[in-house]
Amino acid sequence: MDQTHYLIVGASHAALSALHAIRLHDAEGDITVLTRDQSLPYSPTVLPYVVSGRSKPERVFLRDEEYFARLKVKYRCGVAVKRVSPEKGAVQLADGEEIGFAKLLLATGAAPVLPAIPGLAEVKFHVLRTMNDAIGLREAVPKIKHALVLGGGLIGMHAAENLAKGFVQVTVVELQRHVLSGYFDADASGIIERIFAAKGVQLLTASRLAGLAAHVDCWRATLGDGTQLDADLLLVAAGVAPVTDFLDGSGIQIDRGVLVDDWMRTNAGNVWAAGDVAQARGFFEGERILNGILPDAVGQGRIAGMAMAGDAGAKPYAGGVPLNTYAFFGQQAVSVGVQETALDPAGVEVHKQVDAERARYLKIVLRDGRLAGIFGINWAFDPGVMWELILRRIDLGAVKQAFLASPQQTARGLMSKTWR
Amino acid sequence: MGAFETISFRPEHCDGCNDCMIACARAKEQSDDVLHSRIQIVPAEGGFELAMCRQCGDPECVHNCPAAALSKDGESGVIDWDASKCVNCLLCTLGCTYGGIVYDAPAARVIKCDLCDGHPACVKACTHGALKFLTTARIYNEVGNLEDLFVPGLAGCQGCNTELIMRHAMRRIGPDAVVATPPGCIPGMGSVGYNGLTGTKVPVFHPLLTNTASMLTGVRRYYKRIGRNVKAVALAGDGGTADVGFQSLSGAAERGEEMLFICVDNEGYMNTGMQRSGCTPYGAWTSTTPVGERGRGKTQDAKNLPLLMVMHHCAYVATASTAFMEDLYDKLDRAIAASEHGFAYLHIYSPCTTGWRFPSDQNIEVARKAVQTNFVLLWEFDPQGGLRLTHPVDDPFPLAEYVKELGKYRHLSEEQIAHIEASVARNVSFVQGLAAGRPPTAAAA
Amino acid sequence: MSAVLKPKSKFIVCDGNEAAAWAVAAARVELVAVYPITPQSSLVEYLAKFVADGRLAADLIDAEGEHSVLSVLQGACLAGARTYTASCGPGLAFMFEPYVRTPGLRLPIVMGIVTRDLLTPQSVWGGHQDAMSVREAGWIQVYCESVQEVLDTTIMAYKIAEHREVMLPVNVCHDGNYLSFGAARAELPDQAEVDAFLGEKNVNWHAALDPQRPMAVDPLTGGAGGTGPSTFVRYRKGECSAMQNALSVITDVHEEWGRRFGRTHAPLVESYRMDGAEYAIITIGSMTGAAKDAVDAARQRGENAGLVKVKTYRPFPVRAVVDALAGVRALGVVDRSVSFGWDCGPLFQDVIGALHYAPRRIPAMSFIGGLAGADITIGHFDHVIRRTAELAEGPGAAPGETVWLNEKD
């Protein structure tokens, strides 16, 4: 049985961040990285840009062979883990091979959720989570005329935009009343939706896909209200869920994701989890949430790596804060923190400026005089600085009015005073 | 990683003229619109502050990039941005807590400082001295051209950093000085020489352990009387400073004698066989606080000598560490300047590989851990500005990380570590109180 | 002592402490460090006042203790300053560490000792125990008899100390209480004459802390290996030679003083009515005045008593003592301090040691008086003379047969 001190399953941001953190503290301990992918590591976030052609597949790799060689890391791609035995300190691969470990990190990420839509199993559809998905989609684009995107979340919207740029007629079907509902309210989404509409993308919100079937040379979709749409490409982007199937029987506790503590450790003492697969404490909620966003995966990966290596500099997880940046058709939307609707109304104040004409939007949510959320479209502020203001629970106190008037300048001043 | 270059900002010298921002916008975008500037000066609390890329050592923006468009250059330390790879997702902006990488709407992409290939336009444009281009090697390059004022081959123990302190300090102070090195490691390693041969290229003498500050008083007073500016410098150990030398130190400080007194604190009488001093911390093994069936190391806390010097209203008081050389050099410069008109006291923590019992290649690491755990606080004081923490550690390492490095603490019990932790916490609270202009609380006092 | 008034000199009335301060001003001392202690305190106050009044153009450093006082002077002297301080008793004891180092550094520092008895018993009054306790430290020690002698000797001390063949520190001792506070008429010498007398300052040609001629002052020296032993011996022997050189330098300087200022003080020992003396009493310091009166009275009675006063105590003027006493049949030595191990006075010890070089054995007796401010009266000296006269007739005193003069006072 192959034996390694650190075993990392997965090779995206959480895994790479953990690997980096381990090597900062432990220059020698054996590290093995396993990934299902057949390539060097890449980020799922870049895939829509592979689809659009903006990113060449061979130029998006986050690390090269030389990196792994220099860090003395055994990088094994095209390898899937079938079973994990924490007590035994070993994993079993799909081909039956066993690898022993002292410390295991689960960073397997998330996979697309396939909604229960009659006929879905019978039709050919695309998802977008792997490089192969992206290349497949990219190769399909020139041959199609009308794409149907199921889901108006970030992946769906990114894909829709990129398909539209490829001169494809795109229709997005979203169950919620507005797109990107995880990050923006109706006013903000309205601005985004108008821009998509102006670019010729059809957005069908508050719509349910009731069925799918083959129809001549395309697929026919039937919506909840009976409307029928024909499309020659179907992309399912109805959300993702942590990849945990291989943990059955491992004894590792799973809710929606792998449950971890503030050190990213699972209930098994020698197993950690980080990134999209992990379900860690929410900053606002207190209970454990899924917060599948890249910067959080990086942070969780670092904590896990430091904890695994015994680095005393490790700090407990501050808690997951919803975050996103979203660039579309030359516009920028940023979401840092929670919407007021997610908070107990006591002590909450909301300051909103909407200029739909010029596609500008700003909403600031304060709780007890502290920043809880800030959301902007085409509005300049520093997302990282705002995130830090939230994490540090900084009382805006005397500068509250200044912050509301000029969040960027005021936050930079607070930054200089507080953590420069 | 290679050298880290960065642009330092001294807010006290900035008047908000925006010349740096204009220079940057012109250099990078051929525009006078400061929105394009990678350096952003922002008004804050009556003065100005800075938002720009710090070229972090372990940059979050790079970790956050899904497209491999950002990378840290191992040679220059600059965080490079590759336009051909960037997908404009803006996730990098979430990673930066300094406003160092931002979306430039007119340019339709993120922008960040690239240090202009080592010749930053903003620094050249700053006529107020608020911006300075720093490289890791800067201080070494600067002092490298200055004459080393000690002979080669001083006989310090392997891994000793006192020699480093002596050589760097005297290079900066220069040859127009008289140096006093009271008994201890500094003369012990040969700076004052043997049998008529000297180890130093400036006038050097070996005062008593007790009278360093007094002898220097006489030297400086006489040169001042005859109109010659000769710097009076003490390179003393903690015993000759805090214990038997304290009376003359206190007297000279009270009289405001013009001198620079550098205390190299290795927490005991290391030269004579590692005996306890008033600067030896609680719990430490020394040859006079041995560990045995009943003895568990020193049973009292160290006296806080630099704070005692603050209470003398010296022209300048600072603590420093060889793990933070930029900070040390800044303080050395200010201490030298202050010694021209008053008493300047510089307390430099100097881990002792021999007496503290740790591997000789770990000296700087031990010094760093001392600061990272708040065991050692880095601050400076002058009567006008009060006390200021120069390297506040908000989020310290557990004290155990420092303690476990050192053989002199190997015997410590949980209770003893708790005692040290409580002392550290008390000291942090006390010093933070002074820095905030707060009277010390009863609990802190 | 002849009192020929030189042009521009003037008379003042002052005590010994003020006289010392006048001398410091006249010697153009550049740096003074002080710390007050009874009975020296008024000396320090005079110095401070003279500086404040512009009469003494020196930097005055009020140090935080005697230890620092002398340390400041060491630094200043190595930088090139002419320096002064004064102390006594416990202050001198506290100063001991830099004190013992000063002669080895060959620093021509002048320091007054306003002599005071040492603790314990707790006492703040005069006595020679302080100065006598440091007699082996390597300082030149001279003891003054009068206010005028304090003034003149303090000036002369610079010329002695800074002499190239000497280069040693000098203690000018004057008795606490009796000389420190006893006022008398004194002649203040003309400044130009003093300047001419002292000539060029000469303090750090041999060892300096000066960036223009960098050197290590006092590197570690000695040990058993290399050139250590010979180097150390060279230093020590040089110090001893300088001490012996001082005997002739002191003599020459006193002679020159007499020529220039018309006042002659005996440099090493003063012989008083020693012509035809059958026996002698030996004195030191201010007690000598009363002793001389007692000797005069004895002579009037037809007794052949004489007196020898020791002024220069370190270096001990062995030859001068032997020469002065060679003709007597007995002698009594009066000390104002004790030598504990010998159960006698230290001056007694030195005198009988010197008499080893006399052609024949002279019976001698130790008298101890004037401790802690006690007076040694003419009556006490009558007793001393009588006991010494008896000694000349008998077999001589046994070891430890010491007479305590104030035992019944």
Coordinates of C-alpha atoms in Angstrom, one line a residue, chain B residues 61-434:
Chain B
C61 CA -5.3 38.0 -5.1
V62 CA -3.0 35.4 -6.7
H63 CA -4.7 32.6 -4.8
N64 CA -8.1 33.9 -5.8
C65 CA -7.4 34.1 -9.5
P66 CA -9.2 31.3 -11.4
A67 CA -7.4 32.1 -14.6
A68 CA -3.7 32.1 -13.5
A69 CA -3.5 35.7 -14.6
L70 CA -1.8 36.8 -11.4
S71 CA 1.5 35.6 -10.2
K72 CA 4.2 36.6 -7.7
D73 CA 7.5 37.1 -9.4
G74 CA 10.1 35.2 -7.4
E75 CA 12.9 37.6 -8.4
S76 CA 11.4 41.1 -8.0
G77 CA 8.6 40.2 -5.6
V78 CA 6.2 42.1 -7.9
I79 CA 2.7 40.6 -8.4
D80 CA 2.4 40.4 -12.1
W81 CA -0.9 40.7 -14.0
D82 CA -1.2 39.0 -17.3
A83 CA -3.8 40.7 -19.5
S84 CA -3.9 37.8 -21.9
K85 CA -5.1 35.5 -19.2
C86 CA -7.4 37.7 -17.2
V87 CA -11.1 37.0 -17.5
N88 CA -12.2 40.2 -15.7
C89 CA -14.0 38.2 -13.0
L90 CA -12.9 40.6 -10.3
L91 CA -12.4 37.8 -7.7
C92 CA -8.9 39.2 -7.1
T93 CA -10.5 42.4 -5.7
L94 CA -12.2 40.2 -3.1
G95 CA -8.8 38.9 -2.0
C96 CA -7.2 42.3 -1.4
T97 CA -7.8 44.0 1.9
Y98 CA -5.7 47.0 0.9
G99 CA -7.5 48.3 -2.1
G100 CA -4.5 47.3 -4.1
I101 CA -6.1 45.8 -7.1
V102 CA -9.2 47.6 -8.4
Y103 CA -11.4 47.7 -11.4
D104 CA -10.6 50.7 -13.7
A105 CA -14.0 51.2 -15.4
P106 CA -12.8 53.4 -18.3
A107 CA -10.0 50.9 -19.0
A108 CA -12.4 48.0 -18.5
R109 CA -10.0 45.9 -16.5
V110 CA -8.3 45.6 -13.2
I111 CA -5.2 47.7 -12.5
K112 CA -2.5 47.3 -9.9
C113 CA 0.9 48.7 -9.1
D114 CA 3.8 46.9 -10.9
L115 CA 6.5 49.1 -9.3
C116 CA 7.4 50.4 -12.8
D117 CA 10.2 47.8 -13.2
G118 CA 11.9 49.1 -10.1
H119 CA 11.7 52.8 -10.8
P120 CA 8.3 53.8 -9.6
A121 CA 7.0 57.0 -11.1
C122 CA 5.0 58.0 -8.0
V123 CA 8.1 57.9 -5.8
K124 CA 10.0 60.1 -8.2
A125 CA 7.1 62.5 -8.3
C126 CA 6.8 62.9 -4.5
T127 CA 8.7 66.0 -3.4
H128 CA 7.6 65.7 0.2
G129 CA 9.4 62.5 1.2
A130 CA 6.1 60.7 1.8
L131 CA 6.9 57.9 -0.6
K132 CA 10.0 55.8 -0.4
F133 CA 11.0 52.8 -2.6
L134 CA 12.1 50.0 -0.3
T135 CA 13.8 46.8 -1.2
T136 CA 14.7 44.1 1.3
A137 CA 18.3 44.7 0.5
R138 CA 18.0 48.4 0.8
I139 CA 19.4 48.7 4.3
Y140 CA 22.2 46.3 3.5
N141 CA 23.1 48.2 0.3
E142 CA 23.0 51.5 2.1
V143 CA 25.2 50.4 5.0
G144 CA 27.2 48.1 2.9
N145 CA 29.0 51.2 1.5
L146 CA 29.7 52.4 5.0
E147 CA 32.8 51.3 6.8
D148 CA 32.4 48.4 9.2
L149 CA 33.9 49.8 12.4
F150 CA 34.8 46.6 14.0
V151 CA 37.6 44.3 13.0
P152 CA 36.7 41.1 11.2
G153 CA 36.4 37.9 13.2
L154 CA 35.0 39.0 16.5
A155 CA 34.8 36.0 18.8
G156 CA 31.0 35.8 19.4
C157 CA 29.3 32.4 19.9
Q158 CA 28.0 30.7 16.8
G159 CA 24.7 32.2 15.8
C160 CA 25.0 35.2 18.0
N161 CA 23.2 38.2 16.8
T162 CA 24.8 40.7 19.1
E163 CA 27.7 41.0 16.6
L164 CA 25.1 41.8 13.9
I165 CA 23.7 44.6 16.1
M166 CA 27.1 46.0 16.9
R167 CA 28.3 46.1 13.3
H168 CA 25.0 47.5 11.9
A169 CA 24.6 50.1 14.6
M170 CA 28.1 51.4 14.3
R171 CA 28.0 51.5 10.5
R172 CA 25.0 53.8 10.8
I173 CA 26.4 55.8 13.6
G174 CA 29.7 56.4 11.8
P175 CA 33.3 57.0 12.9
D176 CA 32.8 60.3 14.7
A177 CA 31.8 58.6 17.9
V178 CA 33.1 57.3 21.2
V179 CA 31.8 53.9 22.1
A180 CA 31.5 52.4 25.5
T181 CA 31.1 48.7 25.9
P182 CA 30.8 47.7 29.5
P183 CA 31.7 44.2 30.6
G184 CA 29.6 41.5 28.8
C185 CA 29.5 39.7 25.5
I186 CA 30.3 42.8 23.5
P187 CA 33.8 43.4 24.9
G188 CA 34.0 39.7 25.6
M189 CA 34.0 39.0 21.9
G190 CA 36.9 41.3 21.4
S191 CA 35.6 44.7 20.5
V192 CA 37.9 46.4 23.0
G193 CA 40.7 44.1 22.2
Y194 CA 43.3 42.3 24.3
N195 CA 46.6 43.3 25.8
G196 CA 46.8 46.7 24.0
L197 CA 45.3 45.6 20.7
T198 CA 41.9 47.1 19.7
G199 CA 39.0 45.4 18.0
T200 CA 37.3 48.6 17.0
K201 CA 38.1 51.4 14.6
V202 CA 36.6 54.2 16.7
P203 CA 37.6 55.2 20.2
V204 CA 36.3 52.4 22.4
F205 CA 36.5 51.8 26.1
H206 CA 35.5 49.3 28.6
P207 CA 33.8 51.1 31.4
L208 CA 32.8 49.5 34.6
L209 CA 29.6 47.5 34.5
T210 CA 28.2 50.2 36.6
N211 CA 29.1 53.5 35.1
T212 CA 28.7 53.5 31.3
A213 CA 26.2 56.3 31.1
S214 CA 28.3 58.4 33.5
M215 CA 31.5 58.1 31.6
L216 CA 29.8 58.9 28.4
T217 CA 28.3 61.9 30.1
G218 CA 31.8 63.2 30.7
V219 CA 33.0 62.5 27.2
R220 CA 30.0 64.2 25.5
R221 CA 29.9 67.2 27.8
Y222 CA 33.5 68.0 27.2
Y223 CA 33.3 67.7 23.4
K224 CA 30.2 69.8 23.5
R225 CA 32.1 72.4 25.6
I226 CA 34.8 72.6 23.0
G227 CA 32.5 72.7 20.1
R228 CA 33.0 69.2 18.6
N229 CA 30.1 67.0 17.8
V230 CA 31.3 63.6 18.9
K231 CA 28.5 61.0 19.3
A232 CA 28.5 59.2 22.6
V233 CA 27.4 55.6 22.2
A234 CA 26.9 52.8 24.7
L235 CA 26.7 49.2 23.5
A236 CA 25.7 47.5 26.8
G237 CA 24.2 44.3 27.9
D238 CA 21.0 44.0 30.0
G239 CA 22.9 43.4 33.2
G240 CA 25.0 46.5 32.9
T241 CA 21.9 48.4 31.9
A242 CA 19.1 47.2 34.1
D243 CA 20.8 46.0 37.2
V244 CA 24.1 47.4 38.4
G245 CA 24.3 50.0 35.7
F246 CA 20.8 51.3 36.2
Q247 CA 21.7 54.1 38.6
S248 CA 24.1 55.8 36.2
L249 CA 21.7 55.2 33.3
S250 CA 18.8 56.7 35.2
G251 CA 20.9 59.7 36.3
A252 CA 22.1 60.4 32.8
A253 CA 18.6 60.0 31.4
E254 CA 17.2 62.3 34.0
R255 CA 19.8 64.9 33.2
G256 CA 19.0 64.6 29.5
E257 CA 22.6 63.8 28.7
E258 CA 23.2 63.6 25.0
M259 CA 24.0 60.1 24.1
L260 CA 22.7 56.9 22.4
F261 CA 22.4 54.1 24.8
I262 CA 21.9 50.7 23.1
C263 CA 20.9 47.9 25.4
V264 CA 21.5 44.5 23.8
D265 CA 19.1 42.4 25.9
N266 CA 19.9 38.7 26.0
E267 CA 18.0 38.3 29.3
G268 CA 20.9 37.6 31.6
Y269 CA 24.6 37.6 32.2
M270 CA 25.4 35.4 29.3
N271 CA 29.1 36.3 28.9
T272 CA 29.9 35.1 32.4
G273 CA 28.1 31.8 32.3
M274 CA 24.4 32.6 31.9
Q275 CA 23.4 34.0 35.3
R276 CA 20.1 35.6 36.0
S277 CA 19.6 39.3 35.6
G278 CA 16.7 41.7 36.2
C279 CA 15.8 41.2 32.5
T280 CA 15.6 37.4 32.8
P281 CA 12.0 36.5 32.3
Y282 CA 9.9 34.4 34.7
G283 CA 10.5 30.7 34.5
A284 CA 13.8 30.9 32.6
W285 CA 16.6 28.5 33.5
T286 CA 19.8 30.3 34.2
S287 CA 22.9 29.1 36.0
T288 CA 21.7 30.9 39.1
T289 CA 18.0 30.0 38.7
P290 CA 18.7 26.3 38.0
V291 CA 16.1 23.6 37.6
G292 CA 16.2 20.8 40.1
E293 CA 14.0 19.0 42.4
R294 CA 12.6 22.2 43.8
G295 CA 13.9 24.9 41.5
R296 CA 11.9 25.6 38.4
G297 CA 13.7 28.5 37.0
K298 CA 13.4 32.2 37.8
T299 CA 10.5 33.0 40.0
Q300 CA 10.1 36.7 39.2
D301 CA 9.1 38.6 36.0
A302 CA 11.7 40.7 34.1
K303 CA 11.7 44.4 34.8
N304 CA 10.5 46.4 31.8
L305 CA 13.5 48.5 31.3
P306 CA 12.4 50.4 28.1
L307 CA 9.2 51.5 29.9
L308 CA 11.3 52.7 32.8
M309 CA 13.2 54.8 30.3
V310 CA 10.0 56.2 29.0
M311 CA 9.2 57.4 32.4
H312 CA 12.5 59.4 32.3
H313 CA 11.0 61.4 29.4
C314 CA 14.0 60.6 27.3
A315 CA 14.3 62.3 23.9
Y316 CA 13.7 58.9 22.3
V317 CA 13.1 55.4 23.6
A318 CA 12.4 52.3 21.4
T319 CA 12.4 48.6 21.4
A320 CA 13.7 46.7 18.4
S321 CA 14.4 43.2 17.2
T322 CA 16.8 41.8 14.6
A323 CA 14.0 39.9 13.1
F324 CA 12.6 43.3 11.9
M325 CA 15.6 45.1 10.5
E326 CA 13.7 47.8 8.7
D327 CA 12.1 48.7 11.9
L328 CA 15.4 48.5 13.7
Y329 CA 17.1 50.8 11.2
D330 CA 14.3 53.4 11.3
K331 CA 14.6 53.4 15.1
L332 CA 18.4 53.6 14.9
D333 CA 18.1 56.6 12.7
R334 CA 15.7 58.4 15.0
A335 CA 17.7 57.4 18.1
I336 CA 20.9 58.8 16.5
A337 CA 19.1 62.0 15.7
A338 CA 17.6 62.3 19.2
S339 CA 21.0 61.7 20.8
E340 CA 22.2 65.0 19.3
H341 CA 19.9 66.8 21.7
G342 CA 19.0 64.4 24.5
F343 CA 19.1 60.9 25.9
A344 CA 18.2 58.2 23.4
Y345 CA 17.6 54.7 24.5
L346 CA 17.3 51.7 22.2
H347 CA 16.5 48.3 23.7
I348 CA 17.2 45.5 21.2
Y349 CA 16.2 42.0 22.0
S350 CA 19.0 39.6 21.3
P351 CA 18.2 35.9 21.6
C352 CA 21.3 34.0 22.9
T353 CA 21.9 30.7 21.2
T354 CA 24.2 29.6 24.0
G355 CA 22.4 30.8 27.1
W356 CA 18.9 30.2 25.9
R357 CA 19.8 26.8 24.5
F358 CA 18.5 26.7 20.9
P359 CA 20.1 25.8 17.6
S360 CA 22.5 28.4 16.3
D361 CA 20.7 28.8 13.0
Q362 CA 17.5 29.8 14.7
N363 CA 18.4 33.1 16.1
I364 CA 16.4 35.3 13.8
E365 CA 13.5 32.9 13.9
V366 CA 13.4 33.0 17.7
A367 CA 13.6 36.8 17.6
R368 CA 10.7 36.8 15.2
K369 CA 8.6 34.4 17.3
A370 CA 9.1 36.6 20.3
V371 CA 7.5 39.4 18.4
Q372 CA 4.8 37.3 16.8
T373 CA 3.7 36.0 20.2
N374 CA 3.8 39.5 21.8
F375 CA 6.4 38.3 24.2
V376 CA 8.4 41.2 22.8
L377 CA 6.6 44.4 21.8
L378 CA 8.1 46.7 19.2
W379 CA 7.3 50.4 19.9
E380 CA 8.9 53.8 20.1
F381 CA 8.4 56.8 22.2
D382 CA 9.3 60.5 22.1
P383 CA 7.9 63.2 24.3
Q384 CA 6.1 64.9 21.5
G385 CA 4.5 61.9 19.9
G386 CA 4.1 59.7 22.9
L387 CA 4.3 55.9 22.6
R388 CA 3.5 54.2 19.4
L389 CA 3.5 50.5 18.5
T390 CA 5.5 50.1 15.4
H391 CA 4.6 46.5 14.7
P392 CA 1.4 45.8 16.5
V393 CA 0.5 42.1 16.5
D394 CA -3.3 42.0 16.8
D395 CA -3.5 38.3 16.4
P396 CA -0.5 36.8 18.2
F397 CA 0.7 33.2 18.0
P398 CA 0.2 31.2 21.1
L399 CA 3.0 31.9 23.6
A400 CA 3.8 28.2 23.6
E401 CA 5.2 28.6 20.1
Y402 CA 7.9 30.8 21.4
V403 CA 8.5 29.0 24.6
K404 CA 8.9 25.6 23.0
E405 CA 11.8 26.8 20.8
L406 CA 14.0 27.5 23.8
G407 CA 15.8 25.0 26.0
K408 CA 15.8 27.4 28.9
Y409 CA 12.0 26.9 29.1
R410 CA 12.0 23.2 28.6
H411 CA 11.0 22.4 32.2
L412 CA 8.0 24.8 32.3
S413 CA 4.8 23.5 33.7
E414 CA 1.4 24.5 32.5
E415 CA 1.0 26.8 35.4
Q416 CA 4.3 28.5 34.6
I417 CA 3.3 29.0 31.0
A418 CA 0.1 30.4 32.2
H419 CA 2.0 32.8 34.4
I420 CA 4.1 34.0 31.4
E421 CA 0.9 34.3 29.3
A422 CA -0.6 36.5 32.0
S423 CA 2.5 38.6 32.2
V424 CA 2.5 39.0 28.4
A425 CA -1.2 40.0 28.4
R426 CA -0.6 42.5 31.2
N427 CA 2.3 44.0 29.4
V428 CA 0.4 44.2 26.1
S429 CA -2.5 45.9 27.8
F430 CA -0.2 48.3 29.6
V431 CA 1.7 49.3 26.5
Q432 CA -1.4 49.5 24.4
G433 CA -2.9 51.7 27.0
L434 CA 0.2 54.0 26.8

